[in-house]
Amino acid sequence: EELILYVQWKKQETQVTGNPETSADPGKNTGGGTSDQTKNEPTVKTKAANPLKIKGKTVSIKQKKIQKKKQQLDVSKLISGTKKGQGQLAFKIVSAKKGSKSYKKKFKIHSKTGKLTVKKGLKKGTYKIKVSVKAAGNDAYEASEWLSVTCKVKIR
């Protein structure tokens, strides 16, 4: 687990008091009396590691539907978040295969919403789609690394 430190300067006010009798003019502060001074001190803020954890799912689509028009699948049907990531999620397809043959051109994923589009005319079979997900982080959490997960799309 990696820890990143950020430093933020915080103003701290201190009060200096002196002997009012040593001052020549009681209304003027020339070393005696009371004055406010500002002192800068660093405070350290740490960001925790992003808790993003994901798991792939299997989705079935009827071939009749896919022959007529493209199908869109919500990210919740493909991936389950065992631990939710903090910040905006980003998605990308690493690979899409049926056996050893690549079908990456038949699948698209929206980079921000994670909605998967399966193109029209895909043949029957099980397609393994490897998707990478990243959480951007926020004030309390740092950005996560790209996590890969394999989802299955079955055309029946």
PDB file of C-alpha atoms in Angstrom:
ATOM      1  CA  GLU A   1       0.000   0.000   0.000  1.00  0.00           C
ATOM      2  CA  GLU A   2       1.420   3.350  -1.052  1.00  0.00           C
ATOM      3  CA  LEU A   3       0.938   6.519   1.006  1.00  0.00           C
ATOM      4  CA  ILE A   4       1.195  10.016  -0.501  1.00  0.00           C
ATOM      5  CA  LEU A   5       1.714  13.055   1.740  1.00  0.00           C
ATOM      6  CA  TYR A   6       0.510  16.555   0.910  1.00  0.00           C
ATOM      7  CA  VAL A   7       1.590  19.640   2.857  1.00  0.00           C
ATOM      8  CA  GLN A   8      -0.754  22.535   3.479  1.00  0.00           C
ATOM      9  CA  TRP A   9       0.378  25.710   5.245  1.00  0.00           C
ATOM     10  CA  LYS A  10      -1.758  26.748   8.197  1.00  0.00           C
ATOM     11  CA  LYS A  11      -1.624  30.177   9.802  1.00  0.00           C
ATOM     12  CA  GLN A  12      -1.279  30.176  13.557  1.00  0.00           C
ATOM     13  CA  GLU A  13      -1.738  33.386  15.477  1.00  0.00           C
ATOM     14  CA  THR A  14       0.409  34.096  18.496  1.00  0.00           C
ATOM     15  CA  GLN A  15       0.071  36.960  20.893  1.00  0.00           C
ATOM     16  CA  VAL A  16       3.136  38.786  22.196  1.00  0.00           C
ATOM     17  CA  THR A  17       2.766  40.760  25.377  1.00  0.00           C
ATOM     18  CA  GLY A  18       5.260  43.126  26.896  1.00  0.00           C
ATOM     19  CA  ASN A  19       5.499  45.530  29.816  1.00  0.00           C
ATOM     20  CA  PRO A  20       3.168  48.475  29.150  1.00  0.00           C
ATOM     21  CA  GLU A  21       5.257  50.666  31.508  1.00  0.00           C
ATOM     22  CA  THR A  22       8.290  50.546  29.171  1.00  0.00           C
ATOM     23  CA  SER A  23       6.303  52.007  26.304  1.00  0.00           C
ATOM     24  CA  ALA A  24       6.661  55.817  25.938  1.00  0.00           C
ATOM     25  CA  ASP A  25       3.180  56.314  24.489  1.00  0.00           C
ATOM     26  CA  PRO A  26       0.390  54.051  25.881  1.00  0.00           C
ATOM     27  CA  GLY A  27      -1.474  54.191  22.535  1.00  0.00           C
ATOM     28  CA  LYS A  28       1.623  53.219  20.553  1.00  0.00           C
ATOM     29  CA  ASN A  29       3.210  49.785  20.711  1.00  0.00           C
ATOM     30  CA  THR A  30       7.016  50.126  20.594  1.00  0.00           C
ATOM     31  CA  GLY A  31       8.144  46.844  22.030  1.00  0.00           C
ATOM     32  CA  GLY A  32       5.886  46.817  25.049  1.00  0.00           C
ATOM     33  CA  GLY A  33       2.139  46.298  25.136  1.00  0.00           C
ATOM     34  CA  THR A  34       0.227  43.751  23.066  1.00  0.00           C
ATOM     35  CA  SER A  35       0.542  42.883  19.355  1.00  0.00           C
ATOM     36  CA  ASP A  36      -0.587  40.089  17.060  1.00  0.00           C
ATOM     37  CA  GLN A  37       1.929  38.229  14.916  1.00  0.00           C
ATOM     38  CA  THR A  38       1.237  35.536  12.357  1.00  0.00           C
ATOM     39  CA  LYS A  39       3.372  32.400  12.165  1.00  0.00           C
ATOM     40  CA  ASN A  40       3.206  29.784   9.381  1.00  0.00           C
ATOM     41  CA  GLU A  41       3.344  26.118  10.326  1.00  0.00           C
ATOM     42  CA  PRO A  42       2.958  23.163   7.940  1.00  0.00           C
ATOM     43  CA  THR A  43       0.246  20.575   8.523  1.00  0.00           C
ATOM     44  CA  VAL A  44       0.440  17.212   6.795  1.00  0.00           C
ATOM     45  CA  LYS A  45      -2.555  15.709   4.967  1.00  0.00           C
ATOM     46  CA  THR A  46      -2.447  12.109   3.822  1.00  0.00           C
ATOM     47  CA  LYS A  47      -4.562  10.420   1.167  1.00  0.00           C
ATOM     48  CA  ALA A  48      -5.657   6.835   1.667  1.00  0.00           C
ATOM     49  CA  ALA A  49      -5.407   4.189  -1.035  1.00  0.00           C
ATOM     50  CA  ASN A  50      -8.516   3.914  -3.203  1.00  0.00           C
ATOM     51  CA  PRO A  51     -10.686   0.951  -2.060  1.00  0.00           C
ATOM     52  CA  LEU A  52     -11.802  -0.018  -5.600  1.00  0.00           C
ATOM     53  CA  LYS A  53     -12.350  -3.800  -5.962  1.00  0.00           C
ATOM     54  CA  ILE A  54     -14.241  -5.323  -8.900  1.00  0.00           C
ATOM     55  CA  LYS A  55     -15.472  -8.696 -10.127  1.00  0.00           C
ATOM     56  CA  GLY A  56     -16.649  -9.847 -13.572  1.00  0.00           C
ATOM     57  CA  LYS A  57     -20.099 -11.232 -14.389  1.00  0.00           C
ATOM     58  CA  THR A  58     -21.670 -13.296 -17.181  1.00  0.00           C
ATOM     59  CA  VAL A  59     -24.405 -11.770 -19.375  1.00  0.00           C
ATOM     60  CA  SER A  60     -26.655 -13.630 -21.840  1.00  0.00           C
ATOM     61  CA  ILE A  61     -28.123 -12.115 -24.995  1.00  0.00           C
ATOM     62  CA  LYS A  62     -30.539 -13.857 -27.361  1.00  0.00           C
ATOM     63  CA  GLN A  63     -29.210 -14.171 -30.886  1.00  0.00           C
ATOM     64  CA  LYS A  64     -32.525 -12.951 -32.331  1.00  0.00           C
ATOM     65  CA  LYS A  65     -32.000  -9.593 -30.586  1.00  0.00           C
ATOM     66  CA  ILE A  66     -28.388  -9.195 -31.694  1.00  0.00           C
ATOM     67  CA  GLN A  67     -29.225 -10.061 -35.332  1.00  0.00           C
ATOM     68  CA  LYS A  68     -31.719  -7.165 -35.577  1.00  0.00           C
ATOM     69  CA  LYS A  69     -29.775  -4.350 -33.895  1.00  0.00           C
ATOM     70  CA  LYS A  70     -26.846  -3.550 -31.605  1.00  0.00           C
ATOM     71  CA  GLN A  71     -27.354  -4.161 -27.891  1.00  0.00           C
ATOM     72  CA  GLN A  72     -26.251  -1.950 -25.006  1.00  0.00           C
ATOM     73  CA  LEU A  73     -25.478  -3.395 -21.594  1.00  0.00           C
ATOM     74  CA  ASP A  74     -25.235  -1.380 -18.401  1.00  0.00           C
ATOM     75  CA  VAL A  75     -21.976  -1.624 -16.456  1.00  0.00           C
ATOM     76  CA  SER A  76     -23.826  -3.155 -13.469  1.00  0.00           C
ATOM     77  CA  LYS A  77     -24.643  -6.230 -15.612  1.00  0.00           C
ATOM     78  CA  LEU A  78     -20.958  -6.729 -16.480  1.00  0.00           C
ATOM     79  CA  ILE A  79     -19.056  -5.767 -13.348  1.00  0.00           C
ATOM     80  CA  SER A  80     -19.883  -5.943  -9.673  1.00  0.00           C
ATOM     81  CA  GLY A  81     -18.011  -3.633  -7.349  1.00  0.00           C
ATOM     82  CA  THR A  82     -17.079  -5.586  -4.247  1.00  0.00           C
ATOM     83  CA  LYS A  83     -15.700  -2.309  -2.870  1.00  0.00           C
ATOM     84  CA  LYS A  84     -16.748   0.968  -4.434  1.00  0.00           C
ATOM     85  CA  GLY A  85     -14.057   3.194  -5.846  1.00  0.00           C
ATOM     86  CA  GLN A  86     -13.826   6.815  -4.731  1.00  0.00           C
ATOM     87  CA  GLY A  87     -14.047   9.412  -7.497  1.00  0.00           C
ATOM     88  CA  GLN A  88     -15.051   9.225 -11.171  1.00  0.00           C
ATOM     89  CA  LEU A  89     -14.648   5.770 -12.719  1.00  0.00           C
ATOM     90  CA  ALA A  90     -12.991   5.278 -16.126  1.00  0.00           C
ATOM     91  CA  PHE A  91     -13.403   2.193 -18.352  1.00  0.00           C
ATOM     92  CA  LYS A  92     -11.590   0.713 -21.333  1.00  0.00           C
ATOM     93  CA  ILE A  93     -11.633  -2.610 -23.221  1.00  0.00           C
ATOM     94  CA  VAL A  94      -8.319  -4.438 -23.176  1.00  0.00           C
ATOM     95  CA  SER A  95      -9.408  -7.427 -25.259  1.00  0.00           C
ATOM     96  CA  ALA A  96     -12.473  -9.302 -26.548  1.00  0.00           C
ATOM     97  CA  LYS A  97     -12.020 -12.910 -27.631  1.00  0.00           C
ATOM     98  CA  LYS A  98     -13.912 -16.047 -28.589  1.00  0.00           C
ATOM     99  CA  GLY A  99     -11.416 -18.862 -28.266  1.00  0.00           C
ATOM    100  CA  SER A 100      -8.151 -17.427 -29.583  1.00  0.00           C
ATOM    101  CA  LYS A 101      -9.739 -15.131 -32.193  1.00  0.00           C
ATOM    102  CA  SER A 102     -10.044 -11.408 -31.392  1.00  0.00           C
ATOM    103  CA  TYR A 103     -13.455  -9.691 -31.583  1.00  0.00           C
ATOM    104  CA  LYS A 104     -12.419  -6.338 -30.081  1.00  0.00           C
ATOM    105  CA  LYS A 105     -13.993  -4.418 -33.007  1.00  0.00           C
ATOM    106  CA  LYS A 106     -17.411  -5.929 -32.191  1.00  0.00           C
ATOM    107  CA  PHE A 107     -17.486  -4.406 -28.684  1.00  0.00           C
ATOM    108  CA  LYS A 108     -17.255  -0.800 -27.461  1.00  0.00           C
ATOM    109  CA  ILE A 109     -17.341   0.598 -23.935  1.00  0.00           C
ATOM    110  CA  HIS A 110     -18.164   4.167 -22.956  1.00  0.00           C
ATOM    111  CA  SER A 111     -15.108   5.496 -21.089  1.00  0.00           C
ATOM    112  CA  LYS A 112     -17.114   7.321 -18.377  1.00  0.00           C
ATOM    113  CA  THR A 113     -20.394   5.395 -17.966  1.00  0.00           C
ATOM    114  CA  GLY A 114     -19.052   1.890 -18.652  1.00  0.00           C
ATOM    115  CA  LYS A 115     -21.988   1.053 -20.941  1.00  0.00           C
ATOM    116  CA  LEU A 116     -20.968  -1.821 -23.251  1.00  0.00           C
ATOM    117  CA  THR A 117     -22.224  -1.836 -26.844  1.00  0.00           C
ATOM    118  CA  VAL A 118     -22.353  -5.201 -28.640  1.00  0.00           C
ATOM    119  CA  LYS A 119     -22.477  -4.729 -32.410  1.00  0.00           C
ATOM    120  CA  LYS A 120     -25.194  -6.265 -34.567  1.00  0.00           C
ATOM    121  CA  GLY A 121     -24.669  -9.672 -36.214  1.00  0.00           C
ATOM    122  CA  LEU A 122     -22.481 -11.401 -33.631  1.00  0.00           C
ATOM    123  CA  LYS A 123     -22.584 -15.204 -33.897  1.00  0.00           C
ATOM    124  CA  LYS A 124     -23.538 -17.652 -31.110  1.00  0.00           C
ATOM    125  CA  GLY A 125     -20.920 -18.418 -28.500  1.00  0.00           C
ATOM    126  CA  THR A 126     -19.205 -17.125 -25.365  1.00  0.00           C
ATOM    127  CA  TYR A 127     -17.051 -14.011 -25.696  1.00  0.00           C
ATOM    128  CA  LYS A 128     -14.561 -13.068 -22.991  1.00  0.00           C
ATOM    129  CA  ILE A 129     -14.157  -9.319 -22.652  1.00  0.00           C
ATOM    130  CA  LYS A 130     -11.293  -8.008 -20.539  1.00  0.00           C
ATOM    131  CA  VAL A 131     -12.192  -4.578 -19.150  1.00  0.00           C
ATOM    132  CA  SER A 132      -9.921  -2.218 -17.193  1.00  0.00           C
ATOM    133  CA  VAL A 133     -11.400   0.110 -14.575  1.00  0.00           C
ATOM    134  CA  LYS A 134      -9.807   3.027 -12.719  1.00  0.00           C
ATOM    135  CA  ALA A 135     -11.130   5.335  -9.989  1.00  0.00           C
ATOM    136  CA  ALA A 136      -9.920   8.953 -10.152  1.00  0.00           C
ATOM    137  CA  GLY A 137      -9.866   9.568  -6.386  1.00  0.00           C
ATOM    138  CA  ASN A 138     -10.987  12.623  -4.434  1.00  0.00           C
ATOM    139  CA  ASP A 139      -9.823  14.802  -1.503  1.00  0.00           C
ATOM    140  CA  ALA A 140      -9.518  11.827   0.846  1.00  0.00           C
ATOM    141  CA  TYR A 141      -8.465   9.074  -1.601  1.00  0.00           C
ATOM    142  CA  GLU A 142      -5.732   8.891  -4.226  1.00  0.00           C
ATOM    143  CA  ALA A 143      -6.368   7.635  -7.758  1.00  0.00           C
ATOM    144  CA  SER A 144      -6.400   3.862  -8.150  1.00  0.00           C
ATOM    145  CA  GLU A 145      -4.342   1.803 -10.566  1.00  0.00           C
ATOM    146  CA  TRP A 146      -6.029   0.278 -13.636  1.00  0.00           C
ATOM    147  CA  LEU A 147      -7.732  -2.947 -12.478  1.00  0.00           C
ATOM    148  CA  SER A 148      -8.570  -5.596 -15.085  1.00  0.00           C
ATOM    149  CA  VAL A 149     -11.538  -7.937 -14.907  1.00  0.00           C
ATOM    150  CA  THR A 150     -12.875 -10.525 -17.359  1.00  0.00           C
ATOM    151  CA  CYS A 151     -16.591 -10.432 -18.207  1.00  0.00           C
ATOM    152  CA  LYS A 152     -18.408 -13.012 -20.325  1.00  0.00           C
ATOM    153  CA  VAL A 153     -21.047 -12.248 -22.932  1.00  0.00           C
ATOM    154  CA  LYS A 154     -23.005 -15.303 -24.082  1.00  0.00           C
ATOM    155  CA  ILE A 155     -24.926 -15.175 -27.350  1.00  0.00           C
ATOM    156  CA  ARG A 156     -27.492 -17.995 -27.278  1.00  0.00           C
TER     157      ARG A 156
END
